[in-house]
XYZ file of C-alpha atoms in Angstrom:
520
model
C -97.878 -137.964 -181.441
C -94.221 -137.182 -182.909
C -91.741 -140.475 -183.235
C -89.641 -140.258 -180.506
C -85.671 -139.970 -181.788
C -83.413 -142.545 -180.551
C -79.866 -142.019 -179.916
C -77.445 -143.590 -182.556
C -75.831 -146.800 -180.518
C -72.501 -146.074 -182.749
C -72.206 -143.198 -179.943
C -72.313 -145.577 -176.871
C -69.178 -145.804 -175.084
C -66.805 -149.642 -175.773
C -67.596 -151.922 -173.050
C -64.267 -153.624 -173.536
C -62.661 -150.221 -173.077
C -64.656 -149.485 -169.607
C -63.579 -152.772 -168.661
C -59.796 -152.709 -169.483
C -60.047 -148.965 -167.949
C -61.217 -150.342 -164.620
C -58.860 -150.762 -161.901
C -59.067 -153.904 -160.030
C -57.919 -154.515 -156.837
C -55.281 -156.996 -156.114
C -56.474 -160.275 -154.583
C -53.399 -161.079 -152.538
C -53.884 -157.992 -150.550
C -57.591 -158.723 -149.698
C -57.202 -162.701 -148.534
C -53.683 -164.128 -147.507
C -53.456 -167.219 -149.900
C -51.823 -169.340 -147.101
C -55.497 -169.308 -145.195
C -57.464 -170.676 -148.761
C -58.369 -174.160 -148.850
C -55.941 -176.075 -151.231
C -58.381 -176.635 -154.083
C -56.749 -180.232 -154.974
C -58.140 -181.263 -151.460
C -61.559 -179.729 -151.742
C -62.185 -181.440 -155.319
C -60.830 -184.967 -153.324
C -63.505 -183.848 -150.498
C -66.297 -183.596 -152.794
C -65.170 -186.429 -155.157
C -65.564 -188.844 -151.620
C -68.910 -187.637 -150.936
C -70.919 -188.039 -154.286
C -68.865 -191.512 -154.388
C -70.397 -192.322 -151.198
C -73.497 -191.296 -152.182
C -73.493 -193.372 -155.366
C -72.524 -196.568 -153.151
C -75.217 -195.819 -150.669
C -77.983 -195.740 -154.741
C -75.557 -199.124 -155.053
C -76.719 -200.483 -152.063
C -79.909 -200.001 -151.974
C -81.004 -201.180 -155.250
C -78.926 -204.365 -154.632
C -81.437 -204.453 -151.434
C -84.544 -203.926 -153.849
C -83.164 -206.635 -156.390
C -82.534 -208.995 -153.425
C -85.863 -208.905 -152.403
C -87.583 -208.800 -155.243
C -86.180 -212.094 -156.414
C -86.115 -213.268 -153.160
C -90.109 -212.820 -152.517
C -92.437 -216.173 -153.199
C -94.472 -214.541 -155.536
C -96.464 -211.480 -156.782
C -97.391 -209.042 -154.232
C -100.993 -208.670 -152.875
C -102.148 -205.738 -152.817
C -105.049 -206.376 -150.881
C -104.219 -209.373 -148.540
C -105.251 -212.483 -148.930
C -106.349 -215.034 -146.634
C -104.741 -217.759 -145.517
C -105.319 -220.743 -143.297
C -105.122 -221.402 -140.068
C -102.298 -223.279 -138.912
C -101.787 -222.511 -134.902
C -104.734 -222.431 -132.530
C -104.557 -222.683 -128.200
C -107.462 -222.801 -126.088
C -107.937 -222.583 -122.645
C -111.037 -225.181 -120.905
C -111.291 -223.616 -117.157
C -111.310 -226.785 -115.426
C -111.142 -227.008 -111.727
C -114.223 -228.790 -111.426
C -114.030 -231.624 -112.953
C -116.369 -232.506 -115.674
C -116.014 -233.782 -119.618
C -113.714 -232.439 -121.641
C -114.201 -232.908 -125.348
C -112.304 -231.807 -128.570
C -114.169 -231.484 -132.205
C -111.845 -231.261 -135.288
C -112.555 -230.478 -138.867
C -112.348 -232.685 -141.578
C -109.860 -231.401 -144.663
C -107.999 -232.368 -147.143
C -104.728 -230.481 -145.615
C -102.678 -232.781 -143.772
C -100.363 -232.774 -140.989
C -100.143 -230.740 -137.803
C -101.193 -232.210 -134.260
C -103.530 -231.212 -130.698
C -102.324 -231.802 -127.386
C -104.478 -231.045 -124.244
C -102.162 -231.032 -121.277
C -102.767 -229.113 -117.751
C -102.028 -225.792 -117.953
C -98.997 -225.914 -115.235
C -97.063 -228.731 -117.198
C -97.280 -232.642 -117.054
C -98.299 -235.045 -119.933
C -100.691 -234.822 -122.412
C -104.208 -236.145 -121.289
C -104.662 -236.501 -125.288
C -103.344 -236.158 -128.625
C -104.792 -236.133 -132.240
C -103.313 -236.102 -135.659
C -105.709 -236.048 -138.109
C -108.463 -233.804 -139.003
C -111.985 -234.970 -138.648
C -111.075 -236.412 -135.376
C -112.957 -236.223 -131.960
C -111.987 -236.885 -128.182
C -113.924 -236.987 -124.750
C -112.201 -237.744 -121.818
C -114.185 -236.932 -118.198
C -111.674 -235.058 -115.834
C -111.422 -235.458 -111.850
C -112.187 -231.874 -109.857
C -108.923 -230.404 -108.949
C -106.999 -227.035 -108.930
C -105.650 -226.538 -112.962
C -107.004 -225.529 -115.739
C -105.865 -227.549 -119.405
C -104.652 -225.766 -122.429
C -105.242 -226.958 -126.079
C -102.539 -226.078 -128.584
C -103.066 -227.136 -132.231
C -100.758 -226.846 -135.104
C -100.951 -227.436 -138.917
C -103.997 -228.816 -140.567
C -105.351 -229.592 -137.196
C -105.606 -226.185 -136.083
C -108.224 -224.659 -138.482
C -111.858 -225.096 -137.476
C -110.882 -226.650 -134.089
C -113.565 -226.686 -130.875
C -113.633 -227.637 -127.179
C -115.755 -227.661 -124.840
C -115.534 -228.433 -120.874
C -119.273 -229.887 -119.374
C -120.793 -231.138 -116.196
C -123.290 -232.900 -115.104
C -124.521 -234.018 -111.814
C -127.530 -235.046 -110.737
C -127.750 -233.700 -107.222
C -126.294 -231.673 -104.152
C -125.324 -228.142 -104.165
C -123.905 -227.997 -107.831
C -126.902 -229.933 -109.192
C -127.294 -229.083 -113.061
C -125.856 -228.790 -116.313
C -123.030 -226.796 -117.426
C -121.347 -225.591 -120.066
C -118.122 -223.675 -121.526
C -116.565 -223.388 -124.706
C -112.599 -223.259 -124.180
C -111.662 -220.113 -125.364
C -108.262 -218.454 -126.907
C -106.263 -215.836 -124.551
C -107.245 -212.119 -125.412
C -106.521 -208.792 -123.993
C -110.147 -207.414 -124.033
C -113.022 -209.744 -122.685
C -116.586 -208.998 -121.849
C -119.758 -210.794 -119.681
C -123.017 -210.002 -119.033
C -125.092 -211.859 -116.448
C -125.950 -212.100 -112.473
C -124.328 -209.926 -109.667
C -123.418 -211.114 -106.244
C -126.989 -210.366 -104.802
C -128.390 -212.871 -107.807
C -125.632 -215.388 -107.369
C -124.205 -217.175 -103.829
C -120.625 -216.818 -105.773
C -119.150 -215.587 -108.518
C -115.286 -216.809 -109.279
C -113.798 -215.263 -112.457
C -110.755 -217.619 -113.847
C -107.777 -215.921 -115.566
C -105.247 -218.295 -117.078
C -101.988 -216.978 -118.368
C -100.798 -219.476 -120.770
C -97.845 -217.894 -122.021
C -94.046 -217.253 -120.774
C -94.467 -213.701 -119.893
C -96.573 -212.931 -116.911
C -99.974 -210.702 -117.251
C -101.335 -208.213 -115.615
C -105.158 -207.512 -115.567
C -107.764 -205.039 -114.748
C -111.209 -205.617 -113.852
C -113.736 -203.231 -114.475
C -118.049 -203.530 -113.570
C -121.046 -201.696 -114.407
C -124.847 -202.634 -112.103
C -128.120 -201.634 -112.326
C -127.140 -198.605 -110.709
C -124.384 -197.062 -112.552
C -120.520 -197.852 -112.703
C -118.822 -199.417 -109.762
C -115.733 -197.093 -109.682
C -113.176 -198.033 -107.537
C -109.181 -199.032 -107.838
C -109.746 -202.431 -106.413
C -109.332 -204.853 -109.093
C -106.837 -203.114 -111.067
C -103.046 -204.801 -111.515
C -104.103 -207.747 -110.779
C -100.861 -210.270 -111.522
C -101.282 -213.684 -113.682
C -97.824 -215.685 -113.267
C -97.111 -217.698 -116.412
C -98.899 -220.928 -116.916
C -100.995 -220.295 -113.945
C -104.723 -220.068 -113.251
C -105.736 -217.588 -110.634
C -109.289 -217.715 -109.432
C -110.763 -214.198 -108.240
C -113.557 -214.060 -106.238
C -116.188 -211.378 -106.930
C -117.280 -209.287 -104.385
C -115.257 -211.493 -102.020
C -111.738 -209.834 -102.446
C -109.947 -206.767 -103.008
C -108.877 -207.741 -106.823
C -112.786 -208.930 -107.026
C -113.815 -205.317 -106.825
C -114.220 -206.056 -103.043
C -117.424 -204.489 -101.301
C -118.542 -201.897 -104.107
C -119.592 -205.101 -106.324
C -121.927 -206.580 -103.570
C -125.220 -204.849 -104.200
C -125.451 -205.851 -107.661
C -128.244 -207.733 -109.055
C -127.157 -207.668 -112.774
C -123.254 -206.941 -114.180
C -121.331 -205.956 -117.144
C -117.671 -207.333 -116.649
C -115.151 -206.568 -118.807
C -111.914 -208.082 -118.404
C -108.965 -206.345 -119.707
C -105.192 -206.712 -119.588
C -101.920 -203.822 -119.542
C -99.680 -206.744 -119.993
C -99.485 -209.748 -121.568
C -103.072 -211.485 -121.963
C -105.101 -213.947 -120.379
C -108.310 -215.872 -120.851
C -111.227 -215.707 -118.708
C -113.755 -217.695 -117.725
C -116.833 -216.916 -114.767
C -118.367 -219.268 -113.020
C -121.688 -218.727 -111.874
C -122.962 -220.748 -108.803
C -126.921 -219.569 -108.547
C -127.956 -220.723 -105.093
C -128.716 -224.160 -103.126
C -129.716 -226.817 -105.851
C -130.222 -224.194 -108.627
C -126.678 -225.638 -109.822
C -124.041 -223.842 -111.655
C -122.831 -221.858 -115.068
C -120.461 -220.419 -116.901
C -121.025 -217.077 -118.298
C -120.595 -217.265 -122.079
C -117.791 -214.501 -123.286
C -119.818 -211.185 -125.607
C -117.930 -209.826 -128.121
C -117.083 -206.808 -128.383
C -119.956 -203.386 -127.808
C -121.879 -202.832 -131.222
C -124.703 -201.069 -131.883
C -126.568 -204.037 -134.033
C -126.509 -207.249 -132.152
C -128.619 -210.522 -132.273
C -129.256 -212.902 -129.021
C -130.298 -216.217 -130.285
C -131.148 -219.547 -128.408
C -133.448 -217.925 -125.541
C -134.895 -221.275 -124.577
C -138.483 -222.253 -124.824
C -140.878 -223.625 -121.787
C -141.768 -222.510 -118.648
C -139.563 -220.287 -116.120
C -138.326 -216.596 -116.329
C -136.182 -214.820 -119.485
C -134.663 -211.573 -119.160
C -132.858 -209.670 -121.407
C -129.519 -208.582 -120.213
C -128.322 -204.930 -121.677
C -125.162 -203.189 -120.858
C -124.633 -199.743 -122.623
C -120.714 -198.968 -121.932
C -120.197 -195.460 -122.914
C -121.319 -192.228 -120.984
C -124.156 -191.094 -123.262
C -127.704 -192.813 -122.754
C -128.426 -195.237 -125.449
C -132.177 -195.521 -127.313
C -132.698 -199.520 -128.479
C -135.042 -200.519 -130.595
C -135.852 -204.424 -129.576
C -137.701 -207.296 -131.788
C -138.201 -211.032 -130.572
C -137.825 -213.638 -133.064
C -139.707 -217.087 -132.621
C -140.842 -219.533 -135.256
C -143.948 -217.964 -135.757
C -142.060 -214.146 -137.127
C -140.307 -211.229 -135.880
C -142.086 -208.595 -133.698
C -142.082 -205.760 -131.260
C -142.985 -206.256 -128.088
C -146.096 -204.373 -127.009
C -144.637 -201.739 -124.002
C -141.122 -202.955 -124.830
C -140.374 -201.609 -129.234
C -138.422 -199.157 -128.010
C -135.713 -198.797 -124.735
C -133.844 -196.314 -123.668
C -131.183 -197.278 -121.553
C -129.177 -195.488 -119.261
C -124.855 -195.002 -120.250
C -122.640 -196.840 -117.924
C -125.156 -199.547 -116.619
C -127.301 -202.393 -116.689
C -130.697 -203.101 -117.639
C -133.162 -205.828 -117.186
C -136.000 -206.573 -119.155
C -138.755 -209.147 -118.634
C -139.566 -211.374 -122.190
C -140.813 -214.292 -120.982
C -144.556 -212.764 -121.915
C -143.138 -211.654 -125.278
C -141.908 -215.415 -126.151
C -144.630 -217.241 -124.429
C -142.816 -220.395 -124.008
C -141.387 -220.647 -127.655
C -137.644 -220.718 -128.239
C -136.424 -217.352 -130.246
C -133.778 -214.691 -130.539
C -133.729 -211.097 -129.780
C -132.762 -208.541 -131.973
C -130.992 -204.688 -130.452
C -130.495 -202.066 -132.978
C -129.372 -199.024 -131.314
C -127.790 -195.546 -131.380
C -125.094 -196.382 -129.381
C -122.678 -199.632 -129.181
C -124.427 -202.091 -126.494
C -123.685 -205.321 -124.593
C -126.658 -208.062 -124.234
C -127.252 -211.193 -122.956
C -130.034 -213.463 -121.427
C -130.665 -215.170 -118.121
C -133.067 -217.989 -118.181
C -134.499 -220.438 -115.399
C -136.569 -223.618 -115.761
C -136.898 -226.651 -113.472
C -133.931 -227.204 -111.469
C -131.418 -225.540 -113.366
C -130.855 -221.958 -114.613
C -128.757 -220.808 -118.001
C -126.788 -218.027 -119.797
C -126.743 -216.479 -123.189
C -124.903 -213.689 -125.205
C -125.127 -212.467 -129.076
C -123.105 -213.825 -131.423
C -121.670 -213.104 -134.288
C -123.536 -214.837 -137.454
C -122.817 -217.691 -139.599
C -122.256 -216.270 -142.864
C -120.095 -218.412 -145.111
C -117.013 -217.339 -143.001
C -116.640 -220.637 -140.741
C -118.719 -223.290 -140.237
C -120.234 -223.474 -136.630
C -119.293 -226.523 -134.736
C -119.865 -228.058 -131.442
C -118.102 -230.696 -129.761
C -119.401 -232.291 -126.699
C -123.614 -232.998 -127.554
C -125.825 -236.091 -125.845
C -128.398 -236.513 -123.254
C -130.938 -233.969 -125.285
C -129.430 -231.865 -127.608
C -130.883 -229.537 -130.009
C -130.418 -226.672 -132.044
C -131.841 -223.019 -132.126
C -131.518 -221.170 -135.907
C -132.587 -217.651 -136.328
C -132.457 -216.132 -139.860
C -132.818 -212.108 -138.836
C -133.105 -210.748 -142.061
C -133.172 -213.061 -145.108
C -134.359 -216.660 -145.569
C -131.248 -219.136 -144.681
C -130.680 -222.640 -145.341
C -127.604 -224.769 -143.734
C -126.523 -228.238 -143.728
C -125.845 -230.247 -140.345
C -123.497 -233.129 -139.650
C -123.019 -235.210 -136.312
C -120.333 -237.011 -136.168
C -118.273 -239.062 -133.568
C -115.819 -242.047 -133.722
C -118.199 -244.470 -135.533
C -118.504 -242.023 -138.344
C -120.390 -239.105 -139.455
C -124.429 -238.573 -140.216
C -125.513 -237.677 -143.914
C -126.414 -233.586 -143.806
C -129.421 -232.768 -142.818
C -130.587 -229.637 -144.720
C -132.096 -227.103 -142.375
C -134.062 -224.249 -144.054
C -135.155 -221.151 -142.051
C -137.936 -218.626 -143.125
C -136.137 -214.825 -142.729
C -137.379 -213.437 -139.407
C -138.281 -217.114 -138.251
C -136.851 -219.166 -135.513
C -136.488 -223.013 -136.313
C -135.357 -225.831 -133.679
C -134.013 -229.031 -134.213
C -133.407 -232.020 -132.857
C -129.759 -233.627 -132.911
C -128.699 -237.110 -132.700
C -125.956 -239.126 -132.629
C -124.731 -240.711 -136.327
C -124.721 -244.503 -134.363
C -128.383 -244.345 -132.414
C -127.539 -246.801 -130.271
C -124.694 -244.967 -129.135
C -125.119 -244.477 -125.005
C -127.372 -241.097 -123.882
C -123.961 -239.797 -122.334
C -121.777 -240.498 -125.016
C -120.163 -237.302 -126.545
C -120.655 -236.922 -130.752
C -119.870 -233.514 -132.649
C -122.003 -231.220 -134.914
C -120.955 -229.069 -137.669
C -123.130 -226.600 -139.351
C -122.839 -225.481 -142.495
C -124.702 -222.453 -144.495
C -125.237 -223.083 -147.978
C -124.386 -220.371 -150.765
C -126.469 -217.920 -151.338
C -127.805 -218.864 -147.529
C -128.948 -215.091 -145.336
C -126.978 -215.031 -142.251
C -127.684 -217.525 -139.333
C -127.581 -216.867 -135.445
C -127.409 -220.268 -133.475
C -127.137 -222.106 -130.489
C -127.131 -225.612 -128.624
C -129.256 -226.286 -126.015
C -128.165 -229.270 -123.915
C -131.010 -230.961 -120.913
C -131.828 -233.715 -119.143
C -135.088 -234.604 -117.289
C -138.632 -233.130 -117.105
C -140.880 -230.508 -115.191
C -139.176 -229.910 -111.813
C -135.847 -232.690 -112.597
C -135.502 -230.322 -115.492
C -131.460 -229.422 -116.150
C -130.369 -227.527 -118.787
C -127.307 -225.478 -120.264
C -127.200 -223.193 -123.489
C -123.906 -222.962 -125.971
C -124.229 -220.124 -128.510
C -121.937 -221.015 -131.555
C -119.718 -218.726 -133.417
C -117.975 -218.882 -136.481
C -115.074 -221.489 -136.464
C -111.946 -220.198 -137.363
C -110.585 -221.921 -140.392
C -108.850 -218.608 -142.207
C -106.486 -215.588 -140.815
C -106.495 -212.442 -143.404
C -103.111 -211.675 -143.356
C -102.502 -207.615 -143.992
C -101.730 -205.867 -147.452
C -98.496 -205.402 -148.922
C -96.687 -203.301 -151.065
C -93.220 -202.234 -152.279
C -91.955 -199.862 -150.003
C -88.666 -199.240 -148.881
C -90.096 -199.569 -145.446
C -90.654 -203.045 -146.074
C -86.700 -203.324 -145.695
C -86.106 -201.524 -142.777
C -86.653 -202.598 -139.125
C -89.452 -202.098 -137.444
């Protein structure tokens, strides 16, 4: 291939010439000059706006520094937890019966509990240092009491409301732990064809008033209807609302049921609830124990031992059918039930299962595993007197359990589902407290104790407190108190299952963000 020749560049024409030979138009006849913009006031224009600019980076970092010096400390990244220093708790009341109040020793001191009646008026009692207890029996009458706690006294705090009587139409023992307002509730027990009445207690104890919707599942499916819906709370009120006997009680849809799911849920404001059970003539009264929240892995402790009928109580909220896998627990293992391993239970309903042939008179707990998120409960009768359970969370190290009103009979029921356990328990009262007793449970074993008052002469009716502790390294624990009185057909009896107390609130991670300094 031949070089290609390129021209000689000296030949090109002069750019500058080509330039100066190029005849530009004149710029005042292509834009009159009196319609530019005055180029002294466009630089002042721009000047103004990077200056503002520049105060706005001012301000902000001045915002940054301020906070930054003004925080306590280093930021936590991942929350911490902090205690508890505010606590209110609602005992139904109405009735009549023993109120009594359980607070945990600490070092931390200051803060204060009041129990007044819900609607106003003076304190019935008041208690300023932790470790303290307080019983005082209560006339019947038409208001509930509220239990507000500040400071020191508010972490690990419990109170219960109990009756006793010994005969008539509300013959039998009963129990309820006084429980904090929410805005999503749940129960699982009798329907109106079980149960002569069934009166569900909302108490509103704040400023605001609350509105509340009541929803039901049966046996036989959901009870759809717009009756209970709206339902109004004034402030500091209790309103009582009769199941199956009024229009905000579901009205007539609700009165077939043998067995319900309730769930109790507010669009406004919150309340807490509390049902009352009365079973028939001379098979006394309850109260319903509040479930937590649908899960599909629960655990049912404190089923009591002796004679009478158990069921298990399972509610499977959602629309899709639900397949359970079930296991009793009793102090002699964990085990299937022959017919009974494995349930599959209808979505939207109730069902009933017979386990007083699985237990065979011992005390135990139940454990659910299943596909879908589940309610469950129990329903016992024995004697004179009939009784209520639900699952509970466990006791794991994250609050002791504690119970506050315990005489007559009292024991415990401790179920260690997966992994051997061991906890320490404490009574204590106003003489002083017992030395632990350490409790050891076998993993999938049942163990049940006896309780007793630190001063044994102390009267059979006299209130004293218990506070259970797992030890480190302890597997979790599922428990419950069973309180009786009597024998054979003078038998009365009520179950408490315990939950964690709360003694910490986790308080949410935070980070620097510029968000952090703007309104919400």
């Amino acid at each position: 291939m031949s070089a290609r020749k390129l021209p000689d560049p000296r030949k090109f024409p002069n750019p500058r010439k080509l330039l100066n030979a190029r005849k530009l138009p004149n710029p005042r006849k292509l834009v009159n000059t009196d319609e530019l913009v005055n180029t002294d006031t466009l630089l002042r224009l721009v000047g103004m706006r990077y200056a503002s600019a520049a105060l706005m980076l001012v301000g902000v970092a001045a915002l940054y520094g301020a906070a930054t010096f003004s925080r306590p400390g280093d930021v936590d990244a991942n929350g911490r937890e902090a205690p508890v220093t505010s606590a209110v708790m609602v005992c139904p009341g109405h009735e009549g019966g023993r109120l009594a109040v359980q607070s945990l020793a600490s070092p931390r001191k200051g803060g204060r509990v009041d129990m007044t009646p819900t609607k106003g008026g003076a304190a019935l009692a008041s208690m300023t240092s932790p470790g303290q207890s307080w019983e005082k029996d209560t006339e019947s009458g038409d208001d509930s009491y509220t239990l507000r706690a500040t400071g020191a006294m508010a972490a690990g705090l419990e109170a219960e409301q109990t009756t006793y009587e010994d005969g008539g139409d509300d013959r039998g023992l009963a129990g309820a732990r006084c429980a904090s307002p929410a805005t999503d509730q749940w129960f699982i027990g009798p329907g109106p064809v079980a149960a002569d009445e069934l009166d569900l207690y909302l108490t509103n104890v704040d400023s605001q008033p609350a509105s509340v919707d009541v929803i039901a599942l049966s046996g036989e499916g959901p009870l759809d209807t717009i009756e209970g819906r709206g339902t109004r709370v004034e402030p500091y009120t209790t309103r009582v609302v009769k199941i199956g006997g009024s229009p905000e009680g579901l009205g007539d849809v609700v009165k077939s049921a043998a067995d319900l799911a309730l769930r109790v849920r507010t669009n406004g404001g919150r309340v807490t609830a509390s049902l009352r059970v009365r079973a028939g003539e001379e098979k006394g009264i309850e109260w319903l124990p509040r479930s937590p929240a649908p899960a599909p892995s629960v655990v049912v402790p404190g089923v009591p031992g002796g004679p009478g009928k158990r069921r298990l109580l399972i509610s499977v909220p959602g629309e899709s059918d639900a397949r359970i896998r079930t296991q009793v627990i009793t102090k002699d293992g964990a085990f299937a039930p022959q017919g009974q391993d494995v349930l599959d239970a209808p979505g939207k309903t109730v069902t009933s299962l017979a386990i007083d042939g699985a237990l065979v008179g011992k005390a135990g707990a139940v454990r659910l595993v299943a596909d879908r998120p589940i309610v469950a409960g129990f329903a016992a009768d024995r004697g004179a007197d009939i009784a209520y359970g639900t699952s509970t969370p466990p006791l794991d190290g994250s609050g002791p359990g504690i119970v506050a009103d315990n005489r007559f009979d009292s024991s415990l029921v401790l179920t260690a589902p997966s992994g051997a356990a061991t906890v320490e328990v404490t009574t204590v009262n106003a003489t002083g407290k017992s030395a632990p007793q350490v409790i050891e449970i076998p993993a999938g074993r049942t163990v049940e104790t006896a309780l007793a008052a630190p001063n044994r002469d102390a009267k059979d009716d006299t209130a004293y407190g218990v506070v259970i502790v797992p030890k480190a390294g302890s597997g979790p624990v599922h428990a419950s108190r069973t309180l009786s009185k009597g024998k054979d057909d003078d038998y009365l009896f009520t179950v408490l299952p315990i939950t964690p107390a709360a003694i910490t609130v986790h308080l949410p991670d935070t980070v620097d963000t510029q968000g952090a300094l703007t309104p919400g």
